[in-house]
Tab-separated table of C-alpha atoms in Angstrom:
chain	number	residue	atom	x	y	z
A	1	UNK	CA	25.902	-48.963	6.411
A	2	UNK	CA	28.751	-46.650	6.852
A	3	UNK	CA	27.990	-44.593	3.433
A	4	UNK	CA	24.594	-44.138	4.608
A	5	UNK	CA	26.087	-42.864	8.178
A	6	UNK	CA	28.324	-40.236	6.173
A	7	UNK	CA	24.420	-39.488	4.195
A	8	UNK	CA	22.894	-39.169	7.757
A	9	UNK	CA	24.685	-36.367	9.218
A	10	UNK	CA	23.903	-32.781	8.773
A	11	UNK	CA	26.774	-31.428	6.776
A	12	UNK	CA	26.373	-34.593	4.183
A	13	UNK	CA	22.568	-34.284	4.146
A	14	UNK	CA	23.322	-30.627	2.921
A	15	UNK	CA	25.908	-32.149	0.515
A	16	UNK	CA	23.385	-34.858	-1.287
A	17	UNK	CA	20.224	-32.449	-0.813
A	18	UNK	CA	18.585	-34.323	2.056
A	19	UNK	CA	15.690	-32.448	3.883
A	20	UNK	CA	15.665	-34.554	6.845
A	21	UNK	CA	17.315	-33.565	9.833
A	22	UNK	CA	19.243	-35.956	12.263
A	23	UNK	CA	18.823	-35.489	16.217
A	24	UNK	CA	22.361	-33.876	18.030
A	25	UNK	CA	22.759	-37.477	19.331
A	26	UNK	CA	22.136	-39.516	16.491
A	27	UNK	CA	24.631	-36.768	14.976
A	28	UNK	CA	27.315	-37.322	17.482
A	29	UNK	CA	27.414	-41.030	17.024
A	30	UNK	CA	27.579	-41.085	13.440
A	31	UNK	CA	30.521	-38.383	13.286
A	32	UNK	CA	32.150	-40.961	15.207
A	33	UNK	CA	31.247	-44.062	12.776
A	34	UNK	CA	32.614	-42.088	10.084
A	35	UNK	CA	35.945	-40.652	11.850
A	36	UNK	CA	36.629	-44.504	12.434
A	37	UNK	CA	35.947	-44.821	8.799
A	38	UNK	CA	38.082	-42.356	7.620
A	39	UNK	CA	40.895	-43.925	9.949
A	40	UNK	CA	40.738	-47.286	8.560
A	41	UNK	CA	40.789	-46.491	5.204
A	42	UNK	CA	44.135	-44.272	5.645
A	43	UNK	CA	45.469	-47.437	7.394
A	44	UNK	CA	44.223	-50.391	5.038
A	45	UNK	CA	43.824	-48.332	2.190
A	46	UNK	CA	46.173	-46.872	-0.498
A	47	UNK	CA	43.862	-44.002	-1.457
A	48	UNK	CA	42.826	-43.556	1.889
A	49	UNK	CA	43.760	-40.255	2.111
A	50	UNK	CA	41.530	-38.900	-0.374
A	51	UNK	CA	38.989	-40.931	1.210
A	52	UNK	CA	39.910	-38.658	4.440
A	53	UNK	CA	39.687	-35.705	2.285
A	54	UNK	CA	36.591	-36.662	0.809
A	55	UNK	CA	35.043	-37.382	4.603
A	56	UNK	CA	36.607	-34.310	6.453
A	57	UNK	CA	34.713	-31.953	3.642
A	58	UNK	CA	31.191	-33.423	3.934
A	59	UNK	CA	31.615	-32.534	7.596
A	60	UNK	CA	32.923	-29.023	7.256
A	61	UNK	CA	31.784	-27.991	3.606
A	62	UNK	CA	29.050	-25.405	4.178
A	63	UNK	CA	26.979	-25.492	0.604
A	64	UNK	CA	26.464	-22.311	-0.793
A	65	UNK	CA	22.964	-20.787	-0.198
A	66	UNK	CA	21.331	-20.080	-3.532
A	67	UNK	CA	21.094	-16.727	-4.796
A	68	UNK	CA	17.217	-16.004	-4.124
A	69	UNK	CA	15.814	-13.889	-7.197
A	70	UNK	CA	12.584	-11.643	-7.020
A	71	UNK	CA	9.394	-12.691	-8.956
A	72	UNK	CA	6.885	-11.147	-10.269
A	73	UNK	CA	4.907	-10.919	-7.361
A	74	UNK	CA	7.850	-9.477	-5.571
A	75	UNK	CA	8.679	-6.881	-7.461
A	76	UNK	CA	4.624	-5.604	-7.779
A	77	UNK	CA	4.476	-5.407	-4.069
A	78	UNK	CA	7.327	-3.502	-3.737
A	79	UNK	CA	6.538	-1.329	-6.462
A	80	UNK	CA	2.883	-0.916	-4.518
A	81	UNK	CA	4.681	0.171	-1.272
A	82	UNK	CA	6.937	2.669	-3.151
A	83	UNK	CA	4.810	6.030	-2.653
A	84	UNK	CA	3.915	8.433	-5.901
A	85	UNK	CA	5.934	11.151	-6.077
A	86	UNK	CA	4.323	14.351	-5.708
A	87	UNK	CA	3.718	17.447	-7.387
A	88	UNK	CA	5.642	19.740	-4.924
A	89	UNK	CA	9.163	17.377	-6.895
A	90	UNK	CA	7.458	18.933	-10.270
A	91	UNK	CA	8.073	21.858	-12.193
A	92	UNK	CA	4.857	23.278	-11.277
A	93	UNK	CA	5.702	23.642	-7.480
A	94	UNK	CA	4.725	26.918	-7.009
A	95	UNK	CA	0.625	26.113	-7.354
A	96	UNK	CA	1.277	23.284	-4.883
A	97	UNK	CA	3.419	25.636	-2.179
A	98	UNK	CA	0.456	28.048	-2.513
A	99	UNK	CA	-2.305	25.845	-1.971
A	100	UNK	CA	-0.661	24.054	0.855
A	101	UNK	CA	-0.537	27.496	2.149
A	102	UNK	CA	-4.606	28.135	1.668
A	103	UNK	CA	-4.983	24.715	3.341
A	104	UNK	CA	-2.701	25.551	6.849
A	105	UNK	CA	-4.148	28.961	6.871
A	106	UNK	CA	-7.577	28.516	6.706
A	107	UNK	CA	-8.045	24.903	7.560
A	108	UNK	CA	-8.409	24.863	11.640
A	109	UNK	CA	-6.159	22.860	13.232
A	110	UNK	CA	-3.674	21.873	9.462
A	111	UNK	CA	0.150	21.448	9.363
A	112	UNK	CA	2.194	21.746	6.438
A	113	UNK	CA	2.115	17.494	6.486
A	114	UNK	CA	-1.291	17.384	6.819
A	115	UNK	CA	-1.903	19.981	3.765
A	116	UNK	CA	0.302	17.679	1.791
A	117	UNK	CA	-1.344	14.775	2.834
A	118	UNK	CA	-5.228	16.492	1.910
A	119	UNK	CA	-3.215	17.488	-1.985
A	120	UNK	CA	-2.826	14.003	-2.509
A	121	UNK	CA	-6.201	12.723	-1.773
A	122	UNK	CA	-7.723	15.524	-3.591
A	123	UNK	CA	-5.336	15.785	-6.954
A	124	UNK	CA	-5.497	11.772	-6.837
A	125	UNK	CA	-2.219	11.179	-5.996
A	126	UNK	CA	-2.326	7.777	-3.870
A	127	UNK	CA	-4.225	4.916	-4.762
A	128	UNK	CA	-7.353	5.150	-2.627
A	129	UNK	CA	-8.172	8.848	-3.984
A	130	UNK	CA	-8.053	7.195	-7.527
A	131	UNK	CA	-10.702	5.016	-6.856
A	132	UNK	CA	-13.038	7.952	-6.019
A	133	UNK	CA	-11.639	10.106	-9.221
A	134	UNK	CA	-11.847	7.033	-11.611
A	135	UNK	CA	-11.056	8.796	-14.831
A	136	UNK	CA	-12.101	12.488	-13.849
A	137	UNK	CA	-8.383	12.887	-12.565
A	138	UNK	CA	-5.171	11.421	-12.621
A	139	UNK	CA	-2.174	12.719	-10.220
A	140	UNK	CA	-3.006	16.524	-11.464
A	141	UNK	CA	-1.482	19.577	-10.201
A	142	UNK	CA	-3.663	21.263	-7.589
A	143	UNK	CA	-5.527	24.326	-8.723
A	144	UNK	CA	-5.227	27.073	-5.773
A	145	UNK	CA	-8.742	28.576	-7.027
A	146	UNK	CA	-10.916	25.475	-6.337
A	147	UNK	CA	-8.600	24.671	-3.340
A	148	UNK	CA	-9.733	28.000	-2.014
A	149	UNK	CA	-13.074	28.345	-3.253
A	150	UNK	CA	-13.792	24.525	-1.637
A	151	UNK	CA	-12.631	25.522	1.308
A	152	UNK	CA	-14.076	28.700	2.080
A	153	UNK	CA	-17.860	26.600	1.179
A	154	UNK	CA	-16.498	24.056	3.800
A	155	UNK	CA	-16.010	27.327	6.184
A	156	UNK	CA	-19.447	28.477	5.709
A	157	UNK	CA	-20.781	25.139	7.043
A	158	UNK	CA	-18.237	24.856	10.147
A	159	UNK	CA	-16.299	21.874	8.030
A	160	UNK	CA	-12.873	23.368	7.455
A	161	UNK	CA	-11.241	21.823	10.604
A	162	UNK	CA	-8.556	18.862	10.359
A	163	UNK	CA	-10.839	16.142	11.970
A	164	UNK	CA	-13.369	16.574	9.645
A	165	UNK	CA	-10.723	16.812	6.613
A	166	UNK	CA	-8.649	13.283	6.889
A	167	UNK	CA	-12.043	11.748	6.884
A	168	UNK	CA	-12.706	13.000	3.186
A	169	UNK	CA	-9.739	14.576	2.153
A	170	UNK	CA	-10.875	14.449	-1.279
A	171	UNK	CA	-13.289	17.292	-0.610
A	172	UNK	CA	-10.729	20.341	-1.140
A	173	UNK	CA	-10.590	19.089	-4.485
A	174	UNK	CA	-14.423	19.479	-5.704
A	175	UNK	CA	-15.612	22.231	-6.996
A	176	UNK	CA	-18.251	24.549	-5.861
A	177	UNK	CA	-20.764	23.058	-8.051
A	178	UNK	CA	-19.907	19.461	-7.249
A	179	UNK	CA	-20.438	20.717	-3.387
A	180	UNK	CA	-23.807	22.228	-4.471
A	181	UNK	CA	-24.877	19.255	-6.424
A	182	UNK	CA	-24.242	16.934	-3.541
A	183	UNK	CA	-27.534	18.228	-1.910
A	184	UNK	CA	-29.365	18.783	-5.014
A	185	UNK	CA	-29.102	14.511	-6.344
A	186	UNK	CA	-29.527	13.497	-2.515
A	187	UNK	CA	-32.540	11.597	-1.480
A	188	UNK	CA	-35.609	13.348	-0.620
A	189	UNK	CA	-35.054	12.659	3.230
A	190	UNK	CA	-31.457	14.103	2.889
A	191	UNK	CA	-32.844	17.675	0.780
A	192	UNK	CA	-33.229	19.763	4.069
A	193	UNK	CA	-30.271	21.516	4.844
A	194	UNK	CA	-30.380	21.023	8.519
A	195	UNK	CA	-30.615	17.763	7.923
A	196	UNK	CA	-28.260	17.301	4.943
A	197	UNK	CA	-25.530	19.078	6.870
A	198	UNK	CA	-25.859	17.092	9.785
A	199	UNK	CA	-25.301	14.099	7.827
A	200	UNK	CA	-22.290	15.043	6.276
A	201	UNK	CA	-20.845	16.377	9.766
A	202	UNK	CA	-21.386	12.503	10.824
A	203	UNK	CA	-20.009	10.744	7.402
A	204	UNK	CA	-17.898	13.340	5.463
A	205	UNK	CA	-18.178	11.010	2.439
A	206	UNK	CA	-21.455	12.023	1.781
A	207	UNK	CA	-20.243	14.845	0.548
A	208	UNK	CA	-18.494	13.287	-2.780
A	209	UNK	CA	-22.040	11.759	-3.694
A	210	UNK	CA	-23.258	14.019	-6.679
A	211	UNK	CA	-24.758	11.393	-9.089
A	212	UNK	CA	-27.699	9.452	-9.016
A	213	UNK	CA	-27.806	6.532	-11.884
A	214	UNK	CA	-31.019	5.759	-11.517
A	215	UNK	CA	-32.407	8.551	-12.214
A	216	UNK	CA	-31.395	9.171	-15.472
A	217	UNK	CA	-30.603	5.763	-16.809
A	218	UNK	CA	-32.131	2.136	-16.251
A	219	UNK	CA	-28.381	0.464	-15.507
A	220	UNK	CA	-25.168	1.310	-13.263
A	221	UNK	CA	-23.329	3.793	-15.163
A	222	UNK	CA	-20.021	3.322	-14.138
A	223	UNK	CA	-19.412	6.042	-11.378
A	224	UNK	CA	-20.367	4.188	-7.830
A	225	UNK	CA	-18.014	6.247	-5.652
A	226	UNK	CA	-19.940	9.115	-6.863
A	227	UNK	CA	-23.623	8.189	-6.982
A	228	UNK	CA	-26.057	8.149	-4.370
A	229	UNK	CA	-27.005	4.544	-4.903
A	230	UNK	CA	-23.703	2.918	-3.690
């Protein structure tokens, strides 16, 4: 009964890999059991004080905590939270610089974070923009032409302001005749432009619509975050 005391308490549990825990009083009378232990076998016997050795370490032997490695699953999440790197740290700069520029100057209400922020959407540089680009673009250098050309069709409708830009960032990077073809494959209730641009004033997404699968083809074709039916 006096081995299984030494097993019971919480430095000893640690040593043998015991899970339970004992209570601080159950604790307290055992560490007294096994000091009494200890004591008589210095007295009574000749390799008692080993035994006292052995006793006074699985009392005050902390075990060494496991080194805890990172799995698979680890390492993909924090290889998920690590952002892209952006074209501004590329050799091509200068066409980013310049149509960040286009974007604070003529976009009402845009700081130089938020034109950085509206690049990546609309190059597909974060992983929400590349699920509306799909294979049409991948992390590419802004063009300053279509950023400006995008933006002055947003103008003409009252759309270049910053509210109306973080809810579909992705717009400065469509061309003029994706814009155009927005209205054109819309429904017949959306062909009006009063109407049409008074939907996209209320869901900016709208706007990245261009594509209507079942109107050419029988099937889903593959591009849902572009066509009309989604």
């Amino acid at each position: 009964s006096s081995w299984e005391g030494i097993r019971a308490t919480p430095r000893a549990m640690a040593l043998y890999g015991r899970t339970d825990r004992a209570s601080p009083a159950r604790s307290r009378s055992i560490a007294t059991r096994v000091g009494a232990l200890a004591l008589f076998l210095a007295v009574s016997v000749p390799c008692g004080r080993s035994a006292i050795d052995f006793v006074c370490g699985a009392l005050t032997r902390t075990p060494k905590r496991p080194q805890l490695r990172q799995g698979p699953a680890v390492q993909l999440h924090a290889r998920w939270k690590t952002p892209a790197k952006g074209p501004s740290e590329s050799p091509d700069a200068a066409a980013w610089k310049e149509s960040a520029a286009v974007l604070v100057k003529e976009v009402e209400g845009c700081t130089e974070q938020d034109a950085e922020a509206f690049l990546r959407e609309g190059f597909a540089w974060t992983r929400s923009s590349k699920r509306f680009w799909r294979s049409a673009r991948k992390e590419a250098l802004p063009d300053v032409e279509i950023v400006q050309a995008a933006v002055q069709w947003l103008k003409e409708r009252d759309l270049a302001t910053r509210s109306w830009m973080e809810k579909f960032p992705e717009a400065i990077g469509l061309s003029v005749e994706e814009l155009d073809r927005c209205r054109e494959t819309a429904p017949s209730y959306l062909k009006q432009e009063a109407v049409f641009l008074k939907s996209i004033k209320a869901n900016p997404k709208l706007l990245g619509k261009n594509y209507d699968c079942l109107e050419d083809h029988d099937a889903c074709q593959g591009f849902c975050s572009r066509c009309w039916n989604t």
